[in-house]
Amino acid sequence: MLGFSIVTGFYLLGMLLQTALHIPIPANVIGLILFTLSLFLKLVKLEWVEDAGQFLIKHMLLFFTPFVVGTMVFFHYIGENSMQLLVSLFASTFGVLIITGWSAKLFKGKEKSRNESL
């Protein structure tokens, strides 16, 4: 029970910070960042939250149930637009891969030229 209290506390702390400071990041992300920092800084021991984390991971499928039900409700719309969805899915995937590759190549080239000039 302690683990769930700690995880919930960090979520609520993230919600409080997001609301009070008007941070444009979701509250759960803020809470997760604070929780991760607390683990790295040894403010929270892993043993305290390990059982709660294992329970949540074990039952993760329950968190996706609303998404699956929502998909089934709109299944006929997905079927009608399947070609557009597939084309956009593949185009965006390959676009991200290509841009990431070009960016990595560009930055690696700049790094090489900087190291050679030193």
JSON list of C-alpha atoms in Angstrom, two decimals:
[
{"chain": "A", "resi": 1, "resn": "MET", "atom": "CA", "xyz": [0.00, 0.00, 0.00]},
{"chain": "A", "resi": 2, "resn": "LEU", "atom": "CA", "xyz": [2.93, 2.30, 0.64]},
{"chain": "A", "resi": 3, "resn": "GLY", "atom": "CA", "xyz": [4.05, 2.00, -3.00]},
{"chain": "A", "resi": 4, "resn": "PHE", "atom": "CA", "xyz": [0.65, 3.04, -4.36]},
{"chain": "A", "resi": 5, "resn": "SER", "atom": "CA", "xyz": [0.59, 5.97, -1.94]},
{"chain": "A", "resi": 6, "resn": "ILE", "atom": "CA", "xyz": [4.00, 7.14, -3.13]},
{"chain": "A", "resi": 7, "resn": "VAL", "atom": "CA", "xyz": [3.13, 6.81, -6.82]},
{"chain": "A", "resi": 8, "resn": "THR", "atom": "CA", "xyz": [-0.21, 8.57, -6.30]},
{"chain": "A", "resi": 9, "resn": "GLY", "atom": "CA", "xyz": [1.50, 11.28, -4.25]},
{"chain": "A", "resi": 10, "resn": "PHE", "atom": "CA", "xyz": [3.91, 12.04, -7.08]},
{"chain": "A", "resi": 11, "resn": "TYR", "atom": "CA", "xyz": [1.02, 12.18, -9.55]},
{"chain": "A", "resi": 12, "resn": "LEU", "atom": "CA", "xyz": [-0.84, 14.62, -7.28]},
{"chain": "A", "resi": 13, "resn": "LEU", "atom": "CA", "xyz": [2.32, 16.67, -6.81]},
{"chain": "A", "resi": 14, "resn": "GLY", "atom": "CA", "xyz": [2.68, 16.85, -10.60]},
{"chain": "A", "resi": 15, "resn": "MET", "atom": "CA", "xyz": [-0.94, 17.95, -10.87]},
{"chain": "A", "resi": 16, "resn": "LEU", "atom": "CA", "xyz": [-0.42, 20.62, -8.23]},
{"chain": "A", "resi": 17, "resn": "LEU", "atom": "CA", "xyz": [2.71, 21.96, -9.90]},
{"chain": "A", "resi": 18, "resn": "GLN", "atom": "CA", "xyz": [1.14, 21.94, -13.35]},
{"chain": "A", "resi": 19, "resn": "THR", "atom": "CA", "xyz": [-1.93, 23.81, -12.13]},
{"chain": "A", "resi": 20, "resn": "ALA", "atom": "CA", "xyz": [-0.09, 26.29, -9.92]},
{"chain": "A", "resi": 21, "resn": "LEU", "atom": "CA", "xyz": [2.74, 27.11, -12.32]},
{"chain": "A", "resi": 22, "resn": "HIS", "atom": "CA", "xyz": [0.74, 26.72, -15.57]},
{"chain": "A", "resi": 23, "resn": "ILE", "atom": "CA", "xyz": [3.34, 24.35, -17.00]},
{"chain": "A", "resi": 24, "resn": "PRO", "atom": "CA", "xyz": [2.40, 23.17, -20.52]},
{"chain": "A", "resi": 25, "resn": "ILE", "atom": "CA", "xyz": [3.39, 19.56, -19.71]},
{"chain": "A", "resi": 26, "resn": "PRO", "atom": "CA", "xyz": [0.83, 16.95, -18.58]},
{"chain": "A", "resi": 27, "resn": "ALA", "atom": "CA", "xyz": [0.68, 16.45, -14.82]},
{"chain": "A", "resi": 28, "resn": "ASN", "atom": "CA", "xyz": [1.44, 12.74, -15.04]},
{"chain": "A", "resi": 29, "resn": "VAL", "atom": "CA", "xyz": [4.67, 13.47, -16.94]},
{"chain": "A", "resi": 30, "resn": "ILE", "atom": "CA", "xyz": [5.73, 16.02, -14.33]},
{"chain": "A", "resi": 31, "resn": "GLY", "atom": "CA", "xyz": [4.97, 13.51, -11.58]},
{"chain": "A", "resi": 32, "resn": "LEU", "atom": "CA", "xyz": [6.93, 10.80, -13.41]},
{"chain": "A", "resi": 33, "resn": "ILE", "atom": "CA", "xyz": [9.94, 13.10, -13.80]},
{"chain": "A", "resi": 34, "resn": "LEU", "atom": "CA", "xyz": [9.85, 13.98, -10.11]},
{"chain": "A", "resi": 35, "resn": "PHE", "atom": "CA", "xyz": [9.43, 10.31, -9.18]},
{"chain": "A", "resi": 36, "resn": "THR", "atom": "CA", "xyz": [12.39, 9.30, -11.35]},
{"chain": "A", "resi": 37, "resn": "LEU", "atom": "CA", "xyz": [14.55, 12.06, -9.86]},
{"chain": "A", "resi": 38, "resn": "SER", "atom": "CA", "xyz": [13.57, 10.91, -6.37]},
{"chain": "A", "resi": 39, "resn": "LEU", "atom": "CA", "xyz": [14.62, 7.36, -7.21]},
{"chain": "A", "resi": 40, "resn": "PHE", "atom": "CA", "xyz": [17.98, 8.52, -8.61]},
{"chain": "A", "resi": 41, "resn": "LEU", "atom": "CA", "xyz": [18.60, 10.81, -5.62]},
{"chain": "A", "resi": 42, "resn": "LYS", "atom": "CA", "xyz": [17.69, 7.93, -3.27]},
{"chain": "A", "resi": 43, "resn": "LEU", "atom": "CA", "xyz": [14.86, 9.92, -1.66]},
{"chain": "A", "resi": 44, "resn": "VAL", "atom": "CA", "xyz": [12.53, 7.02, -2.49]},
{"chain": "A", "resi": 45, "resn": "LYS", "atom": "CA", "xyz": [13.80, 3.46, -2.22]},
{"chain": "A", "resi": 46, "resn": "LEU", "atom": "CA", "xyz": [12.97, 1.08, -5.03]},
{"chain": "A", "resi": 47, "resn": "GLU", "atom": "CA", "xyz": [11.82, -1.54, -2.53]},
{"chain": "A", "resi": 48, "resn": "TRP", "atom": "CA", "xyz": [9.04, 0.78, -1.39]},
{"chain": "A", "resi": 49, "resn": "VAL", "atom": "CA", "xyz": [7.41, 0.99, -4.82]},
{"chain": "A", "resi": 50, "resn": "GLU", "atom": "CA", "xyz": [8.53, -2.23, -6.51]},
{"chain": "A", "resi": 51, "resn": "ASP", "atom": "CA", "xyz": [5.47, -4.32, -5.59]},
{"chain": "A", "resi": 52, "resn": "ALA", "atom": "CA", "xyz": [3.05, -1.60, -6.71]},
{"chain": "A", "resi": 53, "resn": "GLY", "atom": "CA", "xyz": [4.94, -1.21, -9.99]},
{"chain": "A", "resi": 54, "resn": "GLN", "atom": "CA", "xyz": [4.90, -4.96, -10.64]},
{"chain": "A", "resi": 55, "resn": "PHE", "atom": "CA", "xyz": [1.15, -5.05, -9.97]},
{"chain": "A", "resi": 56, "resn": "LEU", "atom": "CA", "xyz": [0.50, -2.18, -12.38]},
{"chain": "A", "resi": 57, "resn": "ILE", "atom": "CA", "xyz": [2.64, -3.74, -15.10]},
{"chain": "A", "resi": 58, "resn": "LYS", "atom": "CA", "xyz": [0.96, -7.11, -14.61]},
{"chain": "A", "resi": 59, "resn": "HIS", "atom": "CA", "xyz": [-2.48, -5.55, -15.11]},
{"chain": "A", "resi": 60, "resn": "MET", "atom": "CA", "xyz": [-1.48, -3.04, -17.80]},
{"chain": "A", "resi": 61, "resn": "LEU", "atom": "CA", "xyz": [-3.96, -4.49, -20.31]},
{"chain": "A", "resi": 62, "resn": "LEU", "atom": "CA", "xyz": [-6.81, -3.02, -18.25]},
{"chain": "A", "resi": 63, "resn": "PHE", "atom": "CA", "xyz": [-5.49, 0.47, -19.00]},
{"chain": "A", "resi": 64, "resn": "PHE", "atom": "CA", "xyz": [-5.86, -0.13, -22.74]},
{"chain": "A", "resi": 65, "resn": "THR", "atom": "CA", "xyz": [-9.46, -1.42, -22.58]},
{"chain": "A", "resi": 66, "resn": "PRO", "atom": "CA", "xyz": [-11.07, 2.02, -23.21]},
{"chain": "A", "resi": 67, "resn": "PHE", "atom": "CA", "xyz": [-8.84, 2.51, -26.26]},
{"chain": "A", "resi": 68, "resn": "VAL", "atom": "CA", "xyz": [-9.78, -0.88, -27.70]},
{"chain": "A", "resi": 69, "resn": "VAL", "atom": "CA", "xyz": [-13.50, -0.30, -27.08]},
{"chain": "A", "resi": 70, "resn": "GLY", "atom": "CA", "xyz": [-13.26, 3.12, -28.70]},
{"chain": "A", "resi": 71, "resn": "THR", "atom": "CA", "xyz": [-11.56, 1.59, -31.70]},
{"chain": "A", "resi": 72, "resn": "MET", "atom": "CA", "xyz": [-14.31, -0.99, -32.06]},
{"chain": "A", "resi": 73, "resn": "VAL", "atom": "CA", "xyz": [-17.00, 1.71, -31.92]},
{"chain": "A", "resi": 74, "resn": "PHE", "atom": "CA", "xyz": [-15.40, 3.54, -34.85]},
{"chain": "A", "resi": 75, "resn": "PHE", "atom": "CA", "xyz": [-14.33, 0.41, -36.72]},
{"chain": "A", "resi": 76, "resn": "HIS", "atom": "CA", "xyz": [-16.50, 1.18, -39.78]},
{"chain": "A", "resi": 77, "resn": "TYR", "atom": "CA", "xyz": [-14.87, 4.62, -40.11]},
{"chain": "A", "resi": 78, "resn": "ILE", "atom": "CA", "xyz": [-11.46, 2.99, -39.91]},
{"chain": "A", "resi": 79, "resn": "GLY", "atom": "CA", "xyz": [-12.50, 0.50, -42.60]},
{"chain": "A", "resi": 80, "resn": "GLU", "atom": "CA", "xyz": [-13.76, 3.26, -44.90]},
{"chain": "A", "resi": 81, "resn": "ASN", "atom": "CA", "xyz": [-10.53, 5.22, -44.55]},
{"chain": "A", "resi": 82, "resn": "SER", "atom": "CA", "xyz": [-8.11, 2.32, -44.31]},
{"chain": "A", "resi": 83, "resn": "MET", "atom": "CA", "xyz": [-6.12, 3.24, -47.42]},
{"chain": "A", "resi": 84, "resn": "GLN", "atom": "CA", "xyz": [-5.55, 6.82, -46.24]},
{"chain": "A", "resi": 85, "resn": "LEU", "atom": "CA", "xyz": [-4.61, 5.57, -42.78]},
{"chain": "A", "resi": 86, "resn": "LEU", "atom": "CA", "xyz": [-2.11, 3.05, -44.13]},
{"chain": "A", "resi": 87, "resn": "VAL", "atom": "CA", "xyz": [-0.52, 5.55, -46.52]},
{"chain": "A", "resi": 88, "resn": "SER", "atom": "CA", "xyz": [-0.17, 8.17, -43.78]},
{"chain": "A", "resi": 89, "resn": "LEU", "atom": "CA", "xyz": [1.18, 5.58, -41.35]},
{"chain": "A", "resi": 90, "resn": "PHE", "atom": "CA", "xyz": [3.89, 4.38, -43.74]},
{"chain": "A", "resi": 91, "resn": "ALA", "atom": "CA", "xyz": [4.69, 7.87, -45.03]},
{"chain": "A", "resi": 92, "resn": "SER", "atom": "CA", "xyz": [5.12, 9.31, -41.55]},
{"chain": "A", "resi": 93, "resn": "THR", "atom": "CA", "xyz": [7.18, 6.34, -40.39]},
{"chain": "A", "resi": 94, "resn": "PHE", "atom": "CA", "xyz": [9.57, 6.52, -43.34]},
{"chain": "A", "resi": 95, "resn": "GLY", "atom": "CA", "xyz": [9.65, 10.32, -43.12]},
{"chain": "A", "resi": 96, "resn": "VAL", "atom": "CA", "xyz": [10.76, 10.17, -39.49]},
{"chain": "A", "resi": 97, "resn": "LEU", "atom": "CA", "xyz": [13.39, 7.54, -40.32]},
{"chain": "A", "resi": 98, "resn": "ILE", "atom": "CA", "xyz": [14.79, 9.56, -43.21]},
{"chain": "A", "resi": 99, "resn": "ILE", "atom": "CA", "xyz": [14.88, 12.87, -41.30]},
{"chain": "A", "resi": 100, "resn": "THR", "atom": "CA", "xyz": [16.46, 11.19, -38.28]},
{"chain": "A", "resi": 101, "resn": "GLY", "atom": "CA", "xyz": [19.11, 9.60, -40.46]},
{"chain": "A", "resi": 102, "resn": "TRP", "atom": "CA", "xyz": [19.90, 12.86, -42.24]},
{"chain": "A", "resi": 103, "resn": "SER", "atom": "CA", "xyz": [20.07, 14.72, -38.93]},
{"chain": "A", "resi": 104, "resn": "ALA", "atom": "CA", "xyz": [22.41, 12.14, -37.41]},
{"chain": "A", "resi": 105, "resn": "LYS", "atom": "CA", "xyz": [24.62, 12.26, -40.51]},
{"chain": "A", "resi": 106, "resn": "LEU", "atom": "CA", "xyz": [24.67, 16.07, -40.46]},
{"chain": "A", "resi": 107, "resn": "PHE", "atom": "CA", "xyz": [25.56, 16.29, -36.76]},
{"chain": "A", "resi": 108, "resn": "LYS", "atom": "CA", "xyz": [28.19, 13.56, -37.06]},
{"chain": "A", "resi": 109, "resn": "GLY", "atom": "CA", "xyz": [29.79, 15.45, -39.95]},
{"chain": "A", "resi": 110, "resn": "LYS", "atom": "CA", "xyz": [29.88, 18.67, -37.93]},
{"chain": "A", "resi": 111, "resn": "GLU", "atom": "CA", "xyz": [31.38, 16.80, -34.99]},
{"chain": "A", "resi": 112, "resn": "LYS", "atom": "CA", "xyz": [34.10, 15.28, -37.19]},
{"chain": "A", "resi": 113, "resn": "SER", "atom": "CA", "xyz": [35.03, 18.68, -38.69]},
{"chain": "A", "resi": 114, "resn": "ARG", "atom": "CA", "xyz": [35.15, 20.25, -35.23]},
{"chain": "A", "resi": 115, "resn": "ASN", "atom": "CA", "xyz": [37.45, 17.48, -33.93]},
{"chain": "A", "resi": 116, "resn": "GLU", "atom": "CA", "xyz": [39.73, 17.79, -36.98]},
{"chain": "A", "resi": 117, "resn": "SER", "atom": "CA", "xyz": [40.08, 21.56, -36.53]},
{"chain": "A", "resi": 118, "resn": "LEU", "atom": "CA", "xyz": [41.21, 21.12, -32.94]}
]
